Amino acid sequence: MSSARPNRLSNLADQPVRELLEVIDNHIADPEFRSRLKGSLHQLSDLKFALDESSIVALTNSQGKIQYVNDKFCEISQYRREELIGQDHRIINSGYHGKLFMKNLWETISSGQVWNGEIRNRAKDGSYYWVNTTIVPFLDNEGKPYQYLAVRSEVTKLKTVEAELQQMMTQVMNIQEEERLRISRELHDGIGQSLFSLVIQMDRLLADQPHPGVEALRKQVTDIMEDVRGMAWELRPSVLDDLGVVPAIRTYVENYTRHYGINVQLDCNLRGRLETSREIAMYRIIQEALTNIAKYADVSEAAVSVEDTAEAIVATIADHGAGFSASTAGNGVGLFSMEERARGAGGTLKVTSDPGEGTTVTLYLPKKTE
């Protein structure tokens, strides 16, 4: 094992390391101290060797200019080391991530915090690759970053599988929505119309000869009609397809307040129509979030806002009720469904909650879909 260390040092082709070894041999008289110092240098070299063998590594200065890249970085990016040194990471920017993503990344590391996430980069030949990235700031005596170490591992195959699974989930949800629409129309136009015709016939009978039994039966039929209409609405409200998501949300909120007795404050500045898939996703997420409030929040008020900004459509559903802890956040099927709907519409979903402090669900739909 010890014989491999000098080979690793030489394989690094690191002139400063070899110079340090010569300085230690020539200028450190104390043999014990010299041995400890060389041992520490060997350990650092071993760590660097392991890191270079396993990861894609880059070192930048405080302005983000690349000062060092290892062989794996050159291999995956297809750039020569000379082409990368002195450049910033825009040279491999794929354009996939929006300004908000990059702003959050830079604000995190420039404040001295470690950033973790997945980034899609572009190689020299134009192909794309995904890397799981950790960026570690090196801080000076004043606590300000003077260098950044980026350690990456390629996850392109994993992201490809995730994309395929996401596509399958989106297809499943689309099929589900198509079935909801079909059944809703059959209930409304089929059974609903048949019941309506029956009521008309009963009205004619009652007009010719009033009868308590027929009147009671008519009331039962009209009650069934209301139930059928309610089921059709729950499956797929026609107003969502005919007029859009905003009228659908307003109508749902009105019915919700009457049914559950929870007053919902609705603020919306969205005026135009969205893509059908996005309108359905927004409606279903708001519906699911409000249903969860009715089941678990124990409140008399809630708030829904839909904001049309320059960069995105942002829908927020909030309450100040029971809330829940992070340990139980992932147990619900509803939360999973909302997250999948958000991803399928090209957006993201964020849920924040604390016991006794309430819950906030935020849907972010960028106007330039990633």
XYZ file of C-alpha atoms in Angstrom:
370
model
C 0.000 0.000 0.000
C 2.775 2.491 0.904
C 4.522 1.974 -2.427
C 1.441 3.272 -4.287
C 1.617 6.710 -2.705
C 4.690 8.036 -4.569
C 3.120 6.812 -7.817
C -0.065 8.713 -7.008
C 1.926 11.837 -6.333
C 3.757 11.530 -9.632
C 0.564 10.703 -11.502
C -0.954 13.960 -10.282
C 1.630 15.823 -12.375
C 1.487 18.499 -9.684
C 4.743 20.434 -9.688
C 3.952 22.316 -6.428
C 3.492 18.997 -4.605
C 6.848 17.702 -5.775
C 8.457 21.003 -4.841
C 6.940 20.780 -1.365
C 8.379 17.296 -0.928
C 11.833 18.608 -1.887
C 11.471 21.547 0.506
C 10.500 19.207 3.322
C 13.459 16.895 2.648
C 15.972 19.752 2.311
C 14.851 22.187 5.003
C 13.120 20.282 7.787
C 15.767 18.966 10.112
C 13.538 17.342 12.728
C 12.922 13.798 11.373
C 9.710 13.293 13.376
C 8.198 16.586 12.227
C 9.383 15.914 8.668
C 7.711 12.510 8.737
C 4.411 13.941 10.035
C 4.466 16.711 7.447
C 5.107 14.329 4.586
C 2.443 11.991 5.938
C -0.102 14.838 5.906
C 0.909 15.703 2.353
C 0.494 12.051 1.331
C -2.990 12.002 2.918
C -4.008 15.140 1.032
C -2.662 13.629 -2.169
C -4.604 10.427 -1.548
C -7.785 12.424 -0.941
C -7.224 14.381 -4.149
C -6.563 11.143 -6.035
C -9.803 9.610 -4.729
C -11.757 12.756 -5.542
C -10.360 12.956 -9.064
C -11.091 9.276 -9.672
C -14.697 9.504 -8.511
C -15.908 13.037 -9.250
C -15.966 15.941 -11.666
C -14.051 18.724 -9.933
C -13.640 22.438 -10.625
C -12.142 25.251 -8.577
C -13.081 28.885 -9.252
C -12.122 32.228 -7.757
C -14.558 34.564 -6.025
C -15.728 35.944 -9.387
C -16.486 32.458 -10.693
C -13.498 32.226 -13.055
C -12.262 28.657 -13.432
C -8.809 28.109 -11.913
C -8.631 24.320 -11.953
C -10.509 21.397 -13.516
C -9.684 17.730 -13.287
C -9.564 15.222 -16.136
C -13.156 14.061 -15.611
C -14.391 17.631 -16.055
C -12.541 17.866 -19.377
C -13.813 14.440 -20.419
C -17.504 15.100 -19.801
C -17.483 18.700 -21.059
C -15.309 17.802 -24.100
C -13.261 20.974 -23.569
C -9.490 20.988 -23.207
C -8.144 22.292 -19.926
C -6.651 25.300 -21.697
C -10.105 26.215 -23.050
C -11.642 26.158 -19.577
C -9.087 27.907 -17.379
C -9.989 31.581 -17.012
C -13.563 31.070 -18.221
C -16.649 30.936 -16.019
C -19.244 28.177 -16.010
C -21.310 29.919 -18.665
C -19.118 28.086 -21.146
C -21.101 24.918 -20.288
C -24.424 26.640 -19.544
C -27.238 24.765 -21.278
C -29.791 27.563 -20.902
C -32.121 25.086 -19.205
C -32.271 26.727 -15.778
C -34.014 30.061 -15.377
C -32.683 33.276 -13.869
C -34.325 32.567 -10.517
C -32.519 29.216 -10.240
C -29.109 30.727 -10.959
C -29.794 33.710 -8.706
C -30.620 31.391 -5.802
C -27.458 29.359 -6.445
C -25.193 32.408 -6.516
C -26.821 34.054 -3.473
C -26.369 30.832 -1.509
C -22.658 30.324 -2.185
C -21.736 34.027 -2.056
C -23.213 34.139 1.450
C -20.813 31.359 2.480
C -23.335 28.505 2.431
C -22.985 25.159 0.668
C -25.279 24.664 -2.334
C -26.588 21.266 -3.473
C -28.645 20.518 -6.547
C -28.893 19.043 -10.024
C -27.758 21.026 -13.061
C -28.069 20.335 -16.761
C -24.920 21.379 -18.657
C -23.993 21.423 -22.332
C -20.838 19.815 -23.707
C -18.718 21.292 -26.474
C -20.480 19.224 -29.144
C -23.875 20.561 -28.038
C -25.016 17.441 -26.164
C -26.524 17.754 -22.709
C -25.562 16.039 -19.485
C -26.863 16.213 -15.916
C -24.656 16.502 -12.840
C -25.466 16.265 -9.150
C -23.536 19.240 -7.819
C -22.177 20.389 -4.483
C -20.528 23.814 -4.369
C -18.453 24.573 -1.279
C -17.272 28.147 -0.598
C -13.790 28.607 0.894
C -13.909 31.542 3.322
C -11.221 34.042 4.270
C -10.600 35.422 7.766
C -13.502 37.840 7.334
C -15.891 35.026 6.423
C -16.097 36.009 2.757
C -15.660 33.449 -0.061
C -12.386 33.669 -1.951
C -12.750 30.364 -3.834
C -15.477 27.869 -4.715
C -14.982 24.125 -5.033
C -17.582 22.395 -7.204
C -17.787 18.608 -6.903
C -20.101 16.863 -9.351
C -21.221 13.385 -10.283
C -22.956 12.573 -13.551
C -26.618 11.544 -13.238
C -27.683 11.765 -16.880
C -29.030 8.193 -17.013
C -30.941 8.705 -13.765
C -32.485 11.928 -15.079
C -33.423 10.131 -18.302
C -35.240 7.442 -16.317
C -36.913 10.109 -14.172
C -38.056 11.915 -17.313
C -39.520 8.691 -18.706
C -41.333 8.001 -15.428
C -42.586 11.581 -15.367
C -43.883 11.187 -18.893
C -45.683 7.990 -17.888
C -47.222 9.709 -14.847
C -48.332 12.611 -17.030
C -49.919 10.194 -19.493
C -51.714 8.392 -16.656
C -53.068 11.689 -15.325
C -54.130 12.767 -18.818
C -56.002 9.486 -19.281
C -57.567 9.979 -15.859
C -58.727 13.474 -16.814
C -60.132 12.209 -20.117
C -62.101 9.555 -18.243
C -63.314 12.146 -15.741
C -64.489 14.323 -18.610
C -66.221 11.410 -20.362
C -68.026 10.215 -17.227
C -68.938 13.775 -16.247
C -70.548 14.391 -19.623
C -72.384 11.066 -19.505
C -73.747 11.931 -16.079
C -74.771 15.421 -17.137
C -75.970 14.801 -20.679
C -77.138 11.201 -20.240
C -78.528 10.437 -16.800
C -79.100 14.098 -15.991
C -81.139 14.725 -19.131
C -83.119 11.525 -18.640
C -84.009 12.556 -15.097
C -84.931 16.023 -16.327
C -87.268 14.504 -18.910
C -88.830 12.395 -16.155
C -89.442 15.514 -14.050
C -91.148 17.211 -17.012
C -93.460 14.201 -17.444
C -94.306 14.264 -13.732
C -95.079 17.991 -13.967
C -97.546 17.245 -16.764
C -99.205 14.514 -14.689
C -99.425 16.818 -11.695
C -100.867 19.607 -13.854
C -103.659 17.280 -15.036
C -104.243 15.590 -11.668
C -102.323 16.490 -8.481
C -101.257 13.409 -6.516
C -99.263 13.338 -3.231
C -97.395 10.201 -4.258
C -96.282 11.686 -7.603
C -95.240 14.915 -5.865
C -93.083 12.946 -3.398
C -91.571 10.954 -6.247
C -90.849 14.180 -8.156
C -88.954 15.530 -5.153
C -86.884 12.359 -4.933
C -86.022 12.593 -8.638
C -84.987 16.262 -8.348
C -82.795 15.365 -5.370
C -81.153 12.659 -7.443
C -80.636 15.206 -10.231
C -78.804 17.503 -7.835
C -76.609 14.635 -6.697
C -75.804 13.714 -10.301
C -74.930 17.314 -11.127
C -72.704 17.464 -8.061
C -70.924 14.258 -9.072
C -70.455 15.557 -12.622
C -69.024 18.811 -11.256
C -66.597 17.014 -8.961
C -65.395 14.806 -11.797
C -64.856 17.677 -14.251
C -66.624 21.060 -14.070
C -67.814 22.121 -17.508
C -66.913 25.739 -16.748
C -63.229 24.718 -16.645
C -63.352 23.670 -20.296
C -65.793 26.344 -21.465
C -64.572 29.488 -19.672
C -61.196 28.645 -18.150
C -59.501 28.094 -14.828
C -60.382 31.428 -13.170
C -64.191 31.068 -13.402
C -63.784 27.404 -12.422
C -61.812 28.351 -9.291
C -64.319 31.074 -8.353
C -67.249 28.678 -8.698
C -65.410 25.961 -6.760
C -64.595 28.373 -3.934
C -68.238 29.459 -3.694
C -69.450 25.835 -3.538
C -66.652 24.958 -1.105
C -67.642 27.735 1.286
C -71.291 26.673 1.233
C -70.426 23.015 1.738
C -67.714 23.240 4.403
C -68.525 26.581 6.041
C -64.928 27.748 5.501
C -64.611 31.286 4.191
C -62.040 31.472 1.390
C -60.490 34.792 0.408
C -59.724 34.683 -3.313
C -57.323 37.132 -4.980
C -56.636 36.729 -8.693
C -55.146 38.981 -11.351
C -54.972 36.315 -14.061
C -57.001 37.475 -17.045
C -56.185 35.231 -19.985
C -56.471 31.526 -20.644
C -53.596 29.079 -20.090
C -52.771 25.841 -21.849
C -55.386 23.209 -21.045
C -52.908 20.996 -19.174
C -51.812 23.924 -17.005
C -55.373 25.003 -16.235
C -56.285 21.475 -15.195
C -53.147 21.154 -13.044
C -53.803 24.469 -11.277
C -57.465 23.668 -10.684
C -56.741 20.175 -9.320
C -53.955 21.409 -7.032
C -56.167 24.160 -5.583
C -59.008 21.652 -5.227
C -56.791 19.123 -3.438
C -55.215 21.729 -1.168
C -58.603 23.139 -0.119
C -59.935 19.619 0.463
C -56.979 18.944 2.774
C -57.725 22.175 4.643
C -61.314 21.046 5.190
C -60.160 17.613 6.405
C -57.195 18.460 8.603
C -56.638 22.184 9.217
C -59.541 22.864 11.624
C -59.996 26.471 10.495
C -62.852 28.773 9.528
C -60.845 30.754 6.977
C -58.390 30.097 4.164
C -56.830 32.084 1.336
C -56.235 31.410 -2.350
C -54.275 33.733 -4.624
C -53.375 33.439 -8.305
C -50.756 35.968 -9.391
C -49.724 36.577 -12.978
C -46.140 37.886 -12.849
C -43.657 38.663 -15.590
C -41.894 35.326 -15.132
C -44.560 32.922 -13.911
C -48.074 32.153 -12.772
C -47.974 31.651 -8.998
C -50.904 30.058 -7.160
C -50.869 30.015 -3.354
C -53.236 28.216 -0.979
C -52.744 29.045 2.711
C -54.319 28.493 6.097
C -53.382 29.165 9.714
C -54.618 25.868 11.052
C -53.208 22.680 12.545
C -50.300 22.250 10.142
C -48.014 19.208 10.174
C -44.382 18.282 10.745
C -41.813 17.488 8.072
C -41.651 13.860 9.242
C -45.256 13.262 8.151
C -45.254 15.476 5.049
C -44.549 12.679 2.596
C -47.181 10.242 3.815
C -50.159 11.598 1.901
C -51.226 10.531 -1.567
C -52.682 14.000 -2.111
C -49.315 15.708 -1.772
C -47.729 13.262 -4.212
C -50.541 13.867 -6.693
C -50.120 17.646 -6.450
C -46.359 17.402 -6.974
C -46.787 15.187 -10.029
C -49.397 17.500 -11.507
C -47.079 20.473 -11.010
C -44.172 18.689 -12.689
C -46.382 17.481 -15.518
C -47.388 21.095 -16.211
C -43.750 22.203 -16.285
C -43.839 23.779 -12.839
C -42.855 23.175 -9.249
C -44.756 22.770 -6.007
C -43.582 23.925 -2.591
C -45.315 22.997 0.655
C -44.368 24.649 3.948
C -46.020 23.739 7.228
C -45.412 23.671 10.970
C -47.615 22.171 13.699
C -49.959 24.841 14.957
C -48.754 27.389 12.394
C -50.740 26.339 9.322
C -49.802 25.263 5.815
C -48.923 27.063 2.592
C -48.979 25.359 -0.811
C -47.323 27.285 -3.649
C -47.575 26.310 -7.310
C -45.006 27.967 -9.590
C -45.646 27.747 -13.338
C -42.849 29.501 -15.275
C -43.955 31.189 -18.473
C -40.894 29.773 -20.198
C -41.292 26.112 -19.355
C -38.141 24.231 -18.484
